[in-house]
PDB file of C-alpha atoms in Angstrom:
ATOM      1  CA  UNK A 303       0.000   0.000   0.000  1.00 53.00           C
ATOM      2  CA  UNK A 304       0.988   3.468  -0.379  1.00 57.00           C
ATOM      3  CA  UNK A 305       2.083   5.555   2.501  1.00 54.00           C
ATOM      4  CA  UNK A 306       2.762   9.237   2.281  1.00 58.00           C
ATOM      5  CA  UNK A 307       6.521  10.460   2.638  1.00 55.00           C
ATOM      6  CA  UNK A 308       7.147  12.384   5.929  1.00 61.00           C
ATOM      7  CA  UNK A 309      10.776  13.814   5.210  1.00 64.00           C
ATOM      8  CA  UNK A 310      13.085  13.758   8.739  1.00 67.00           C
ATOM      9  CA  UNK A 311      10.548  11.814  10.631  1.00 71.00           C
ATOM     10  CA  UNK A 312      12.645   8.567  11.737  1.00 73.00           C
ATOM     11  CA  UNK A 313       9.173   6.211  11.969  1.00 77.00           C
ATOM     12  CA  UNK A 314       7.539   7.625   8.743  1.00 76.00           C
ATOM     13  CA  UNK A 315      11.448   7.162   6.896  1.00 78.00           C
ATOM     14  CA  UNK A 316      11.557   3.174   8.180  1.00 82.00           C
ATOM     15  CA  UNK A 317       7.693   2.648   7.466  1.00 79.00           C
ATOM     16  CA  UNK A 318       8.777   4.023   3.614  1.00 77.00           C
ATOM     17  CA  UNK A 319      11.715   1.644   3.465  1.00 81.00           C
ATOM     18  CA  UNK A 320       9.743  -1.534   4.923  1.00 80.00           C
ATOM     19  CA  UNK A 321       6.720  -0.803   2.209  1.00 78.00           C
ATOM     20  CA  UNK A 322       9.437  -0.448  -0.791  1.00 79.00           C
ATOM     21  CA  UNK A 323      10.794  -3.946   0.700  1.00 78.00           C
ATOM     22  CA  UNK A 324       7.119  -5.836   0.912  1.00 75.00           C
ATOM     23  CA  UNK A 325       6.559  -4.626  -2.525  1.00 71.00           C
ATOM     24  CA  UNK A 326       9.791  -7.223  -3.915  1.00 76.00           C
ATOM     25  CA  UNK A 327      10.056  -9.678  -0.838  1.00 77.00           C
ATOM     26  CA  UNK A 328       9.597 -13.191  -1.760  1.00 77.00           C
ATOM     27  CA  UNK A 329       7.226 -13.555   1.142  1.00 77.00           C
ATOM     28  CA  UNK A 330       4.876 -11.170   0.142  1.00 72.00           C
ATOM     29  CA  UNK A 331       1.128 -11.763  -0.933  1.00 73.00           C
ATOM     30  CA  UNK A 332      -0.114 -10.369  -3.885  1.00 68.00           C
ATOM     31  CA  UNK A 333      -4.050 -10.072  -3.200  1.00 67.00           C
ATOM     32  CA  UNK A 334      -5.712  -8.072  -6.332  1.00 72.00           C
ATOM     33  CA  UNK A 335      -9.001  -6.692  -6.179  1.00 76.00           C
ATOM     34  CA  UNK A 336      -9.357  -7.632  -2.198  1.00 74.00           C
ATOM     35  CA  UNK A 337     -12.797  -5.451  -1.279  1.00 82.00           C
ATOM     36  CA  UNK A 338     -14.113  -4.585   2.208  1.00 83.00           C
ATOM     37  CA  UNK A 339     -17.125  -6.897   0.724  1.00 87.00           C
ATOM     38  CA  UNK A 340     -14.537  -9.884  -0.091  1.00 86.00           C
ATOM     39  CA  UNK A 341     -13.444  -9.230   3.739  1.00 86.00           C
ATOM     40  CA  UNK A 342     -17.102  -8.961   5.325  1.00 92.00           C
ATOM     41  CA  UNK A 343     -17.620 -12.157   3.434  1.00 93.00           C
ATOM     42  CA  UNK A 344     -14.886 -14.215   4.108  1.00 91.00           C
ATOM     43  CA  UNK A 345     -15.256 -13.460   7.660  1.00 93.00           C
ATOM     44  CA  UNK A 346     -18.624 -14.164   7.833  1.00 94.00           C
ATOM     45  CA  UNK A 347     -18.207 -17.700   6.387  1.00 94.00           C
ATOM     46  CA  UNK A 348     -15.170 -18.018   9.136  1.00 95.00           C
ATOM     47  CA  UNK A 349     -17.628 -17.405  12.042  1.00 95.00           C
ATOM     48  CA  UNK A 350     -20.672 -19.343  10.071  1.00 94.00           C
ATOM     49  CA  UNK A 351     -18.657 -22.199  10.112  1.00 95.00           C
ATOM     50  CA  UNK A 352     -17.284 -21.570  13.544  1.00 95.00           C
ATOM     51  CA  UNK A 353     -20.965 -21.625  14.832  1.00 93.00           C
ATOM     52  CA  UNK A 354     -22.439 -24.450  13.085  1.00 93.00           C
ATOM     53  CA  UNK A 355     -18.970 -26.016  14.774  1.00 94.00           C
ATOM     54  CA  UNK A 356     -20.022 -24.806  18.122  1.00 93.00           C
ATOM     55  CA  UNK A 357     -23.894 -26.078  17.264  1.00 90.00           C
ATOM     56  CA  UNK A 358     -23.048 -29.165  16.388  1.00 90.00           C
ATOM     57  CA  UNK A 359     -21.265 -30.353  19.363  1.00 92.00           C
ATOM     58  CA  UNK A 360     -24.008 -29.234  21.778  1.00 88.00           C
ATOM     59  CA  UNK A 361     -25.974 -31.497  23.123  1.00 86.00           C
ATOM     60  CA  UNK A 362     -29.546 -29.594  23.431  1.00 84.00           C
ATOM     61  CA  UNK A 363     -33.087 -30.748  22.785  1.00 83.00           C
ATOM     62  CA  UNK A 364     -33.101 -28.791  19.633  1.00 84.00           C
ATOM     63  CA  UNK A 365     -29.899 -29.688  17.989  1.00 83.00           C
ATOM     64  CA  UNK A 366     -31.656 -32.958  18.274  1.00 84.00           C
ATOM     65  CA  UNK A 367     -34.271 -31.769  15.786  1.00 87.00           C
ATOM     66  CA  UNK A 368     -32.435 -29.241  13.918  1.00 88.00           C
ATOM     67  CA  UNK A 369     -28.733 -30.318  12.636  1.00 88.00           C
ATOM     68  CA  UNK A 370     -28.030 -26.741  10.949  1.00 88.00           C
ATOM     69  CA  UNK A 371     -27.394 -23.506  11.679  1.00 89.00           C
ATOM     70  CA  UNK A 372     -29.444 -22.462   8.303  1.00 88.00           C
ATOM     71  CA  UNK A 373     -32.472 -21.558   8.255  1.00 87.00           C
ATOM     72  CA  UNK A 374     -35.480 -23.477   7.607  1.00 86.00           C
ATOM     73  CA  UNK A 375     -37.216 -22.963   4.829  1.00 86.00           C
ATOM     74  CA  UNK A 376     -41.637 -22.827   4.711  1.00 82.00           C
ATOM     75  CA  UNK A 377     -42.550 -26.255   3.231  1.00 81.00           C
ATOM     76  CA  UNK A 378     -44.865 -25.417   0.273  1.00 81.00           C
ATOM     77  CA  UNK A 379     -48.350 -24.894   0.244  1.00 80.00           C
ATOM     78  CA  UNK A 380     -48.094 -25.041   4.222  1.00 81.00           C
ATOM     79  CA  UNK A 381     -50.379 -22.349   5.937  1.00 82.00           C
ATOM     80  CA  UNK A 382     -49.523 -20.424   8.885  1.00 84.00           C
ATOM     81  CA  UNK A 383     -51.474 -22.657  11.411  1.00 80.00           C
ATOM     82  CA  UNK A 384     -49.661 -25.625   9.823  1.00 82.00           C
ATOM     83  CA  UNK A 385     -46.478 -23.447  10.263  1.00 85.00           C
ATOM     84  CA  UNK A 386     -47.447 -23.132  13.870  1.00 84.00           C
ATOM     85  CA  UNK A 387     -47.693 -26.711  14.626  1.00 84.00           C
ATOM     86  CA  UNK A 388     -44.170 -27.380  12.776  1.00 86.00           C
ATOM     87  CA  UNK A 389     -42.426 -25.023  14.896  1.00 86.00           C
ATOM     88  CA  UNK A 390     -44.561 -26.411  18.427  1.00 87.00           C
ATOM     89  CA  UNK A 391     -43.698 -29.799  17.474  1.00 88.00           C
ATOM     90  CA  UNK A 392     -40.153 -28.718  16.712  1.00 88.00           C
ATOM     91  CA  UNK A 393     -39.097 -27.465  20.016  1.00 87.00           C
ATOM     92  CA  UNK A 394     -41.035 -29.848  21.382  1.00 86.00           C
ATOM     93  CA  UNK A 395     -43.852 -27.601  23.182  1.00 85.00           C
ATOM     94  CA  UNK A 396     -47.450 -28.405  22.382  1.00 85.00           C
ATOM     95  CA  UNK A 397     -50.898 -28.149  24.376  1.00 84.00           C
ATOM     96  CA  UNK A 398     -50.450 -32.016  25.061  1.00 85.00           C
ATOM     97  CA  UNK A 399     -46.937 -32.136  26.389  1.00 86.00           C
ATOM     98  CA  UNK A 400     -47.240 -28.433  28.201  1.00 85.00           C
ATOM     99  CA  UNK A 401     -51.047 -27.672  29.084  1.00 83.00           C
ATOM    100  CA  UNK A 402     -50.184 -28.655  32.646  1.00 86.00           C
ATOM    101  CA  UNK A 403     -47.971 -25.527  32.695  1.00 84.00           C
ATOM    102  CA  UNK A 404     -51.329 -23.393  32.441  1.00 82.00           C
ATOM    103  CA  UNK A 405     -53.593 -25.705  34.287  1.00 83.00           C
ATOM    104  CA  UNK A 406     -51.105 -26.120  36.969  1.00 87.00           C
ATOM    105  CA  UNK A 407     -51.172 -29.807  37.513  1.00 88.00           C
ATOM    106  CA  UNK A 408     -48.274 -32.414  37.383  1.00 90.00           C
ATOM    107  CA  UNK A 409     -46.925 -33.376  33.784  1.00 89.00           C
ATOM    108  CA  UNK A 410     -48.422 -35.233  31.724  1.00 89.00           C
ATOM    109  CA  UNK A 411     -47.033 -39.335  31.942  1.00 90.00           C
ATOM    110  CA  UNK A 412     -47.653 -41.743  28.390  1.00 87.00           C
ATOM    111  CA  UNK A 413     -50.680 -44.140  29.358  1.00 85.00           C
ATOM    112  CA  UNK A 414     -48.698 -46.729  27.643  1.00 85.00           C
ATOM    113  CA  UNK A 415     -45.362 -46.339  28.756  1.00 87.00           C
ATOM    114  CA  UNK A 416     -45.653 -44.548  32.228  1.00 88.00           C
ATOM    115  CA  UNK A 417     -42.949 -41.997  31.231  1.00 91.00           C
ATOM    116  CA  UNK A 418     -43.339 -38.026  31.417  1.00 90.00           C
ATOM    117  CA  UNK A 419     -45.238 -37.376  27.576  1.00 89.00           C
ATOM    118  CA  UNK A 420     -42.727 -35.521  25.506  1.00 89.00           C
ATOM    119  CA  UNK A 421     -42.621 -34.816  21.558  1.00 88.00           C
ATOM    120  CA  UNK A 422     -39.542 -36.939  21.621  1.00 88.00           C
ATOM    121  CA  UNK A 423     -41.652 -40.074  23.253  1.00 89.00           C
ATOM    122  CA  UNK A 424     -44.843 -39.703  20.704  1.00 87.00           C
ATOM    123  CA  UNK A 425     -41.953 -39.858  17.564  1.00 86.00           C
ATOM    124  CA  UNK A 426     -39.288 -42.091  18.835  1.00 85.00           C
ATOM    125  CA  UNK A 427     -40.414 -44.604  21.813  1.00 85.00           C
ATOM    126  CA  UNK A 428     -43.980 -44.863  22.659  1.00 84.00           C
ATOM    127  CA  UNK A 429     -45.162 -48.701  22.236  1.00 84.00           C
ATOM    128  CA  UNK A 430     -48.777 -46.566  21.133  1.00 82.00           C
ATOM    129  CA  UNK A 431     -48.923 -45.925  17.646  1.00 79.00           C
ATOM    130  CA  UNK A 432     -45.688 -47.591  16.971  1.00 82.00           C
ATOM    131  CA  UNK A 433     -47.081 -49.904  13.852  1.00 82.00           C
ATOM    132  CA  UNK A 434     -48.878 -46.061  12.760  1.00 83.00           C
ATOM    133  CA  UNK A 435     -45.200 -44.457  12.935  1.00 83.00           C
ATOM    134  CA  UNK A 436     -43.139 -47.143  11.116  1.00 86.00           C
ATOM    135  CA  UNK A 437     -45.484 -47.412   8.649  1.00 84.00           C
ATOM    136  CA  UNK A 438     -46.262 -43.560   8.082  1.00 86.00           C
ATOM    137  CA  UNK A 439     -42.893 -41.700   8.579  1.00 86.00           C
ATOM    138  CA  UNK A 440     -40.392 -44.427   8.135  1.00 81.00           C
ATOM    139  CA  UNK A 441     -37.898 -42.578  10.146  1.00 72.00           C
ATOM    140  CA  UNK A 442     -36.529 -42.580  13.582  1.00 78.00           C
ATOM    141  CA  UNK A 443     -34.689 -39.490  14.066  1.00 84.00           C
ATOM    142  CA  UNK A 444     -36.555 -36.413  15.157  1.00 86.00           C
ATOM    143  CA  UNK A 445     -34.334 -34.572  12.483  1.00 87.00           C
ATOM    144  CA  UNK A 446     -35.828 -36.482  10.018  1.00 88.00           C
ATOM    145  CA  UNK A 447     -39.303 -36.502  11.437  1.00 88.00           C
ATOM    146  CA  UNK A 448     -39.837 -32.823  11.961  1.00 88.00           C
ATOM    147  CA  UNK A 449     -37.800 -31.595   8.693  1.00 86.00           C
ATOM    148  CA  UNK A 450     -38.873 -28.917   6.154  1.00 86.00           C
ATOM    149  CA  UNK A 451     -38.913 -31.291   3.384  1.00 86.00           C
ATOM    150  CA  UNK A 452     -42.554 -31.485   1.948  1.00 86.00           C
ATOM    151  CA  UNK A 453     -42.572 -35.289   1.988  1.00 86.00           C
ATOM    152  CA  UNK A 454     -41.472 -35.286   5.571  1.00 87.00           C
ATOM    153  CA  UNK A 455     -43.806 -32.625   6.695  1.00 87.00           C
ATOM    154  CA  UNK A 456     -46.712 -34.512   4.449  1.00 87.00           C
ATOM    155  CA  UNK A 457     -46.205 -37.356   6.014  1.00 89.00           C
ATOM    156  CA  UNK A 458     -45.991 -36.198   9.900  1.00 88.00           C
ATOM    157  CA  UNK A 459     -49.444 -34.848   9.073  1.00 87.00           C
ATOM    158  CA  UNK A 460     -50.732 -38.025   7.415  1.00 87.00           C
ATOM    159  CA  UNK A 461     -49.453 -39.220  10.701  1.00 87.00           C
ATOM    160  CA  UNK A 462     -50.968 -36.443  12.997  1.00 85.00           C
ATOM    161  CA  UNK A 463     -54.252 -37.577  11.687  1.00 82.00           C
ATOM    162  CA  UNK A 464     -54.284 -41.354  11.401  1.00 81.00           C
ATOM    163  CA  UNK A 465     -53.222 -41.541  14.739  1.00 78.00           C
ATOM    164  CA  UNK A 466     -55.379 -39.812  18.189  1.00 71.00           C
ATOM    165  CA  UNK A 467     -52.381 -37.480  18.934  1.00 74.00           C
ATOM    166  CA  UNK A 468     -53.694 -34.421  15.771  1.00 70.00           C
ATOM    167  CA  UNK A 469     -56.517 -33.310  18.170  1.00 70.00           C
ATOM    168  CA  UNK A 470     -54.732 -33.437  21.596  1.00 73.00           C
ATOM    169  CA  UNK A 471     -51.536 -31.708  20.149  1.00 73.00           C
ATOM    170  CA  UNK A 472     -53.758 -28.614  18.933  1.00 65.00           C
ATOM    171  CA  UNK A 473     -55.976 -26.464  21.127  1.00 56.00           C
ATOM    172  CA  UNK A 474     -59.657 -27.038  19.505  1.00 45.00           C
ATOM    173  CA  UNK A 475     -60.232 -23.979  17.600  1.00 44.00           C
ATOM    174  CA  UNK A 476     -57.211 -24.998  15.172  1.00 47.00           C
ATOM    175  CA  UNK A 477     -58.537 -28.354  14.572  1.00 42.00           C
ATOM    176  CA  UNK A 478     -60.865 -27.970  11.472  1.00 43.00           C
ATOM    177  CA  UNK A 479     -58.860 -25.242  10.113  1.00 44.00           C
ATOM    178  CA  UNK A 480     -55.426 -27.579  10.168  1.00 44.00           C
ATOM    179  CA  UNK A 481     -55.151 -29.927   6.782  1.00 44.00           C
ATOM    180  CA  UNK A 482     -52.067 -32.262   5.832  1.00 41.00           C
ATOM    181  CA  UNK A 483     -49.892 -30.282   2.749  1.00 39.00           C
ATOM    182  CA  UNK A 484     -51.163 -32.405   0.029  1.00 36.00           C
ATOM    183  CA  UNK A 485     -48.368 -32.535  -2.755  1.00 32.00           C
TER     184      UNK A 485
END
C-alpha cells in the first residue's frame, strides 16, 4: 500500500523503506481486487462455520431436531397454522406435552409407557402408535421426522391424523382449520 513520505521523521522514513521492501520480498502476498465486501464475506463464512462447529457439538433438545445452523425454509403450500404446529412440534412444546404448565397440575405421563409425555416419546419410543409411525414416517430421528422437506412434513401430518395425537396436540379452535400439505 501506499504511505505518504514524511521527510526527517525517523518512523515515517523506516515505514517508507519496509513498504518499498514488501513490494519485492519473496514472502509477500499479492491479493488483487481484495474489497471490504470480499473481507465482510470471508469473515462471515469463518464465524458461520465456527458456529455451526459450536452447534453441532451441543448437546440440546433442539440440535436434536435441527442439525443446521441455516435456516429453515416454509414447506410449500403449508399455511400459517400448519407453520405453527411445525415449529410447536419442533421445540417440542405443544398443548399435550405443556397444558399442565397453564392448568397447573403435574406433567403429563404416556398411558402406555408410564414416562413423562414428551414430543420426543410420541416420535421415537412410545409402544402406542408404533405400527402407525413405522409405517407412516419411516424414520426414527426427530431430524428427520420434523424436517422442512414437503414429503417429511406430508407425512408427519398423514401421521398427525391417522393416529389420536392431531386433536390433543392442537388447542380445539385450530382443529378444522389444520389440513395435511397435500403434494
Amino acid at each position: 500500500m501506499w504511505i505518504p513520505r514524511h521527510c526527517n521523521i525517523t518512523g515515517n522514513e523506516k515505514a517508507d523503506e519496509v513498504a518499498k521492501l514488501s513490494h519485492t520480498s519473496l514472502k509477500a502476498i499479492n491479493v488483487p481486487g481484495f474489497t471490504y465486501c470480499d473481507a465482510k464475506k470471508h469473515i462471515k463464512n469463518f464465524y458461520a462455520i465456527k458456529w455451526q462447529q459450536y452447534w453441532s457439538n451441543q448437546s440440546t433438545k433442539l440440535n436434536e431436531v435441527k442439525k443446521s445452523i441455516l435456516p429453515w425454509p416454509t414447506p410449500p403450500g403449508c399455511s400459517r397454522r400448519q407453520e405453527t404446529i411445525l415449529n410447536r412440534l419442533r421445540i417440542g412444546h405443544t398443548l399435550l406435552t405443556h397444558r399442565y404448565l397453564m392448568t397447573r397440575e403435574d406433567p403429563p405421563n404416556c398411558t402406555t409407557c408410564g414416562v413423562q409425555l414428551t414430543i420426543k416419546h410420541i416420535f421415537k419410543e412410545c409402544r402406542n402408535n408404533q405400527q402407525e409411525r413405522m409405517e407412516t414416517l419411516g424414520a426414527t430421528h426427530l431430524h428427520k421426522i420434523l424436517s422442512p422437506e414437503p414429503t417429511a412434513t406430508q407425512k408427519l401430518f398423514i401421521f398427525l391424523k391417522k393416529s389420536t395425537l392431531f386433536k390433543e396436540i392442537l388447542p380445539v379452535y385450530c382443529i378444522n382449520e389444520c389440513k395435511y400439505v397435500a403434494m
